[in-house]
Short mmCIF file of C-alpha atoms in Angstrom, two decimals:
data_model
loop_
_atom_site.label_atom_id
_atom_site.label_comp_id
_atom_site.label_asym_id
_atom_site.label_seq_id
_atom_site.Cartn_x
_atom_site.Cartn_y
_atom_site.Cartn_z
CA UNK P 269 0.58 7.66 16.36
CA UNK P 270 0.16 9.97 19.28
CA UNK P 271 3.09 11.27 21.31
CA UNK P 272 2.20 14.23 24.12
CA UNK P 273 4.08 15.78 26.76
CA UNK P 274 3.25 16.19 30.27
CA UNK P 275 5.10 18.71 32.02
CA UNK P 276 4.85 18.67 36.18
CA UNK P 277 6.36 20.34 38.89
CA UNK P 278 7.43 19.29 41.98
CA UNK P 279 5.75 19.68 45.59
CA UNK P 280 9.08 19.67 47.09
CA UNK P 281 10.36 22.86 45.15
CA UNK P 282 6.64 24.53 46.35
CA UNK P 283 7.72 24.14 49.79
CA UNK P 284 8.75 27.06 49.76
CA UNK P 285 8.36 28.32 45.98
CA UNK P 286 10.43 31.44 45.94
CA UNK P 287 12.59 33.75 47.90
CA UNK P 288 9.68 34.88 50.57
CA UNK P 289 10.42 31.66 52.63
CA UNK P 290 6.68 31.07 53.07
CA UNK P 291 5.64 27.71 52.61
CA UNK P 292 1.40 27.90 51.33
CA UNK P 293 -0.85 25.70 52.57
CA UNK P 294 -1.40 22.58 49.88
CA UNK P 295 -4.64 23.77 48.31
CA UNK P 296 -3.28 27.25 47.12
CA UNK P 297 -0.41 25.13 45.75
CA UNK P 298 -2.03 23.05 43.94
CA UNK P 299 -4.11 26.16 42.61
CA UNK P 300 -1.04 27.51 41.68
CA UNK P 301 0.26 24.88 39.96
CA UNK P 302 -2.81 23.86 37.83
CA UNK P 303 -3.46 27.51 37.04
CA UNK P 304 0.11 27.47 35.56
CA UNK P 305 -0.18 24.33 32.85
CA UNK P 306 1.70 22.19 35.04
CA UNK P 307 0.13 18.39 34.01
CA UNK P 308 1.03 16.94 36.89
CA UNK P 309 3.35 16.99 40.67
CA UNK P 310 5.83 15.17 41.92
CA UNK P 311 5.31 13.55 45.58
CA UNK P 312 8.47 12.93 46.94
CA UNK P 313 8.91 10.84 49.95
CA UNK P 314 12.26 12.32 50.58
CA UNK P 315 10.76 15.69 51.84
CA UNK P 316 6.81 14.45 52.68
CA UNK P 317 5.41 12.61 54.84
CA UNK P 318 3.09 9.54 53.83
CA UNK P 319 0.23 11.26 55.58
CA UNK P 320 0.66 14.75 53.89
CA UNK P 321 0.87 12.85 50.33
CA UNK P 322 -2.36 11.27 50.94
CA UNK P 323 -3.73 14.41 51.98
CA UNK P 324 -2.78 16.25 48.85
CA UNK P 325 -3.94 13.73 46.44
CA UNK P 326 -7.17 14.35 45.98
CA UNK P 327 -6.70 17.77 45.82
CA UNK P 328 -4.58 17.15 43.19
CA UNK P 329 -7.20 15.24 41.16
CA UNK P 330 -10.08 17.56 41.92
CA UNK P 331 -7.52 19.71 40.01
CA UNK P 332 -6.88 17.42 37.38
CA UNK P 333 -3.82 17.20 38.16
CA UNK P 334 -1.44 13.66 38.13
CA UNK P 335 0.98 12.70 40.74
CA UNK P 336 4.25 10.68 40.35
CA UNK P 337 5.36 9.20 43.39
CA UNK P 338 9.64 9.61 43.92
CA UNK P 339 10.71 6.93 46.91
CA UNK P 340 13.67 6.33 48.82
CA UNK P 341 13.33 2.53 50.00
CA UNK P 342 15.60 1.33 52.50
CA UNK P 343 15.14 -2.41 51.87
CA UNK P 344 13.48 -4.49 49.20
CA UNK P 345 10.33 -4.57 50.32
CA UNK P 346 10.12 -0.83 51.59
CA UNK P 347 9.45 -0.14 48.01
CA UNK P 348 6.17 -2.49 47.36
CA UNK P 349 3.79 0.15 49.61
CA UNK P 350 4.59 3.26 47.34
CA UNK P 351 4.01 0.96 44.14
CA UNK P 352 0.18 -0.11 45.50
CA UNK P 353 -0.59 3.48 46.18
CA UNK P 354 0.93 5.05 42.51
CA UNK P 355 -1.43 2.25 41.59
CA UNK P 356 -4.19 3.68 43.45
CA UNK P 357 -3.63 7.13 42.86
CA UNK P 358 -2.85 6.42 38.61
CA UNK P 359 0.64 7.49 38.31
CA UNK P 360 2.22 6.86 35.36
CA UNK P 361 5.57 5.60 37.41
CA UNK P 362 7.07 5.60 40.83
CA UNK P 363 11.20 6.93 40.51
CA UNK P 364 13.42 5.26 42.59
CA UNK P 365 16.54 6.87 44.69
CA UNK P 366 17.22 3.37 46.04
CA UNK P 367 18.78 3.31 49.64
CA UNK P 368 19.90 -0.09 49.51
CA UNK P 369 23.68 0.27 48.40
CA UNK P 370 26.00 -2.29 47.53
CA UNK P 371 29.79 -1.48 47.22
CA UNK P 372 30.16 -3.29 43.89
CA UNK P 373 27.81 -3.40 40.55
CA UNK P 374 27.66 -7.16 41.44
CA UNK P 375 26.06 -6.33 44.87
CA UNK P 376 24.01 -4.10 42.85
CA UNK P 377 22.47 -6.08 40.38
CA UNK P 378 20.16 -8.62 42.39
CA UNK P 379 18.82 -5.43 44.09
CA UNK P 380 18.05 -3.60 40.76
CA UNK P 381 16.65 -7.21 39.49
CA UNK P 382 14.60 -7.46 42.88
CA UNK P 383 12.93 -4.23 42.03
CA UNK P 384 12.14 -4.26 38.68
CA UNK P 385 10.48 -7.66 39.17
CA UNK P 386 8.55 -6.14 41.94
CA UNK P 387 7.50 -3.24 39.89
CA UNK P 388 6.34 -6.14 37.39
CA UNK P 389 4.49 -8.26 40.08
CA UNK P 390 2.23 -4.87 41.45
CA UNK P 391 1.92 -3.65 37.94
CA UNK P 392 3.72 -0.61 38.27
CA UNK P 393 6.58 0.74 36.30
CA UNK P 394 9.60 1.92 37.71
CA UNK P 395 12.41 4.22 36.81
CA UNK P 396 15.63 4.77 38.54
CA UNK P 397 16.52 8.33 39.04
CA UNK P 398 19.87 9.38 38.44
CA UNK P 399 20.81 10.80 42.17
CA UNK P 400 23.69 11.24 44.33
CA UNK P 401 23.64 9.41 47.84
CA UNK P 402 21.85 6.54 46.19
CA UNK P 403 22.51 3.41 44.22
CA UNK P 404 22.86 5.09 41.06
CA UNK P 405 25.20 8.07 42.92
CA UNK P 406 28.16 7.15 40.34
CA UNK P 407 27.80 7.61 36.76
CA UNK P 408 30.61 4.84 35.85
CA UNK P 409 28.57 2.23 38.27
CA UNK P 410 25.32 3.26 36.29
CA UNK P 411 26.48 2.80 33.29
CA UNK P 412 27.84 -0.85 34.45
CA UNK P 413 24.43 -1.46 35.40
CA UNK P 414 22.94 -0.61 32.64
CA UNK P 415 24.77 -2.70 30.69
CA UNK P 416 24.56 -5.65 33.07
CA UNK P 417 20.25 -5.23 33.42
CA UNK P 418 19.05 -4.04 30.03
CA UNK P 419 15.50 -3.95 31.21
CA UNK P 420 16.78 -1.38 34.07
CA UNK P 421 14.87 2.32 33.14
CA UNK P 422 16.26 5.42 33.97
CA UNK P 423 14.50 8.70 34.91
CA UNK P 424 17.25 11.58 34.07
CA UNK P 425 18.28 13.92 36.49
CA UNK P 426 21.56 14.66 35.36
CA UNK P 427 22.63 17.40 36.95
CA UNK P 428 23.99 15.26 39.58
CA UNK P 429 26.18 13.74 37.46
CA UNK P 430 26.99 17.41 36.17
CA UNK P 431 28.46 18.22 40.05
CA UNK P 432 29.47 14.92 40.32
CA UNK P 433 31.98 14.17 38.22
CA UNK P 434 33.08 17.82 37.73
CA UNK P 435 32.45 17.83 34.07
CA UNK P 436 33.79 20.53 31.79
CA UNK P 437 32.01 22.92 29.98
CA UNK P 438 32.42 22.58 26.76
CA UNK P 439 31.80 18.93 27.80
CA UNK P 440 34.44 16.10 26.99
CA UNK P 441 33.84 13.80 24.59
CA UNK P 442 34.25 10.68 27.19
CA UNK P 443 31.13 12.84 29.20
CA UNK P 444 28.98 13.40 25.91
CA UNK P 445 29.20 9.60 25.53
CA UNK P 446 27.95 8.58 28.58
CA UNK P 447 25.58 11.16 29.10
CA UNK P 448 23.87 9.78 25.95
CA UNK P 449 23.98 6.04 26.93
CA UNK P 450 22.01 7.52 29.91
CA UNK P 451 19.69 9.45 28.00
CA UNK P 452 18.72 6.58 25.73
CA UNK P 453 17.38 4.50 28.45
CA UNK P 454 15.42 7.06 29.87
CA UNK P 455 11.47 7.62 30.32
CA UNK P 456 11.34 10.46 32.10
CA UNK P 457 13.66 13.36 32.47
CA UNK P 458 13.84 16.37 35.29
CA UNK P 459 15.01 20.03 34.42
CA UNK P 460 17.51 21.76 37.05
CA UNK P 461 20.93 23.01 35.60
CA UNK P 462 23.83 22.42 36.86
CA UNK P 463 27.40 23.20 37.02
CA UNK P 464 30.53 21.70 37.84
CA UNK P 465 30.72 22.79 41.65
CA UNK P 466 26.99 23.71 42.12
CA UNK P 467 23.90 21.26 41.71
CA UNK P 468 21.32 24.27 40.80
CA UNK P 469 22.19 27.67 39.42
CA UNK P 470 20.38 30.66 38.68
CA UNK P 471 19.21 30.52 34.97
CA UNK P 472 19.62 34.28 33.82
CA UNK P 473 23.08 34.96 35.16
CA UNK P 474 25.37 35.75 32.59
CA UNK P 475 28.05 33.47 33.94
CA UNK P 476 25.85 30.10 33.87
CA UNK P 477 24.91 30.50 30.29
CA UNK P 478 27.05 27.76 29.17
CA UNK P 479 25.65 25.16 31.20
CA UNK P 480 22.40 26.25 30.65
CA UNK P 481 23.13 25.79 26.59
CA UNK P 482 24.42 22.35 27.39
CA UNK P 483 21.72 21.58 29.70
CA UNK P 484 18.94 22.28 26.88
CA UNK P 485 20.73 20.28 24.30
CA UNK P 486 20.90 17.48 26.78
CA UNK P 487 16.99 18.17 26.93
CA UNK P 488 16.57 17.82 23.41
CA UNK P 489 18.55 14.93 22.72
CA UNK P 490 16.81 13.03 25.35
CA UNK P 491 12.95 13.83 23.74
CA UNK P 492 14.30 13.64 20.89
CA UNK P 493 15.55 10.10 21.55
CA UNK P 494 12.32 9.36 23.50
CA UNK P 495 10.04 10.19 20.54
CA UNK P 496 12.18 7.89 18.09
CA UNK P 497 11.56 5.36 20.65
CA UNK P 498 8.13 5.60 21.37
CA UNK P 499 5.46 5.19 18.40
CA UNK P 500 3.09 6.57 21.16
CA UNK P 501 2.49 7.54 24.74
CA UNK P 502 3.28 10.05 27.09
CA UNK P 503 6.31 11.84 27.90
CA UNK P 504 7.39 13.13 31.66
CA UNK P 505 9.38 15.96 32.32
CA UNK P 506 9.77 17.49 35.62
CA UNK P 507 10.69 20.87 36.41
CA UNK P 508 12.37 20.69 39.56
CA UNK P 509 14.24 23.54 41.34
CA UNK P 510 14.65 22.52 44.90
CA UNK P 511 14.77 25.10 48.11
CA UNK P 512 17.77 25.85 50.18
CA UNK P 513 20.41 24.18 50.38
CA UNK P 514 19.85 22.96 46.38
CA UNK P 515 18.68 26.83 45.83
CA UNK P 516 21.68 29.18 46.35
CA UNK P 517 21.46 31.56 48.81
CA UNK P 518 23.15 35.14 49.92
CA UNK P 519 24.40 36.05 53.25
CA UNK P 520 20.97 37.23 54.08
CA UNK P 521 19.60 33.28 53.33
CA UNK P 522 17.32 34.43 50.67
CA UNK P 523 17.68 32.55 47.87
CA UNK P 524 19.05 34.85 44.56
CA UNK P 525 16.67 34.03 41.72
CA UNK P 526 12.81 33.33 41.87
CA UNK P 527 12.60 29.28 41.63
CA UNK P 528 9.03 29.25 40.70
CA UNK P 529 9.83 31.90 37.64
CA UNK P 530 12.77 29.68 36.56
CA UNK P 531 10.50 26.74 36.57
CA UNK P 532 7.91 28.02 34.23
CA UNK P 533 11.08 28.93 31.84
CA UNK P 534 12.20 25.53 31.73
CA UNK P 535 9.04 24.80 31.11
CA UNK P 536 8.64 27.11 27.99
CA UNK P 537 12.03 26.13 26.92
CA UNK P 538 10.74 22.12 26.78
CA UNK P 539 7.47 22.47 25.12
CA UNK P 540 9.08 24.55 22.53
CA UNK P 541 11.89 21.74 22.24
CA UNK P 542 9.07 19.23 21.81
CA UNK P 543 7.30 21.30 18.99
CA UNK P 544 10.74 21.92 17.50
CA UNK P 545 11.16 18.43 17.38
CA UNK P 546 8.04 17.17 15.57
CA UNK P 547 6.86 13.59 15.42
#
């Protein structure tokens, strides 16, 4: 039995990486990223163009570093491109912040269906990213769908669920229900922390440290669960701390913590989860 853990960034949070503003060219980012452990990056068609994500590729690989492809299709078939070139490139998955929204879960479930059998067809998996302004945006729907498509994967962001539903800290024990029944059907998970009225906070302020605390127990539950589930394979987490607006900023615009110092935290605070863990 072999279970490893990949951690990766994402190239959206490089662009820019910390409070300077300056946005590097792709090769010293990818440097930067290899140099630091990452495993992998995160291509996210949300904030990159087709062109640039082809461009940055085989940098990436010359670095021996893996993408993931993130897409935002606005139709069925928008989504079948990105799954032929994950395919190409060797991603593990592509996540999916679908665009195509129903108003009810019944509306919602042909479209899920639709996807996950194209996923099937091209031979590559998909997960469904928990994400505002999507069709997963409300926790309650997800869960409905997720009961009403058991083969439907999740890839667990969920500090939009966090700001979404204005959860309490300590949490309720409605939220730490549901926050499990997402956890247990997902592959993949991504680290930001969240509070009730803010989708990223700074991690050393003394104020956050309570959703920080909950945040890393939602962390380990979720590998925890994933290694229970999986006899083998690989594990996914992504570290991603988005620029401004996600990034908090003073009346100056600079942002007031050092995303790409954060990162590597979460990062620390993961792979010593995973160890803690065991197999």
């Amino acid at each position: 039995m072999t279970q490893s853990l990949d951690v990766y960034t994402s190239l959206w949070a490089m662009q820019p990486h910390d409070q300077s503003g300056v946005k590097l060219p792709y090769a010293q980012v990818v440097e930067m990223v290899a140099d630091a452990g990452y495993k992998g990056m995160a291509l996210d068609f949300g904030a990159t163009s087709v062109e640039d994500v082809k461009r940055i590729q085989p940098m990436m690989a010359r670095a021996g570093l893996t993408p993931f492809l993130v897409d935002f299709p606005k139709s069925i078939e928008a989504l079948r491109p990105t799954l032929k070139m994950a395919k190409d490139f060797g991603a593990p998955f592509v996540v999916v912040i679908g665009q195509v929204m129903p108003l009810t879960v019944e509306g919602m479930i042909p479209v899920i269906r639709s996807w996950i059998e194209m996923s099937e067809h091209e031979g590559m998996p998909i997960l469904f990213e928990t994400h505002r302004d999507c069709i997963t945006n409300d926790l309650y729907t997800t869960l409905c769908l997720l009961d009403a498509v058991p083969e439907m994967r999740m890839c667990a962001d969920l500090s939009h669920y966090v700001v979404g539903r204005e959860m309490a800290c300590p949490l309720r024990p409605r939220d730490r229900e549901h926050m499990s029944r997402i956890l247990a059907r997902s592959d993949s998970f991504q680290g930001r922390v969240a509070s009730r009225s803010q989708v990223q906070i700074p991690l050393d302020f003394p104020q956050n440290q309570k959703w920080v605390e909950m945040f890393k127990g939602w962390w380990r539950e979720g590998l925890s669960d994933w290694k229970t589930r999986n006899a083998d394979g690989t594990c996914v987490f992504l570290c991603e701390l988005g620029p401004p607006d996600y990034a908090i900023t003073g009346p100056d615009g600079r942002e007031l913590s050092n995303r790409w110092d954060e990162a590597l935290v979460i990062k620390g605070w993961v792979e010593e989860i995973w160890d803690q863990i065991g197999s």
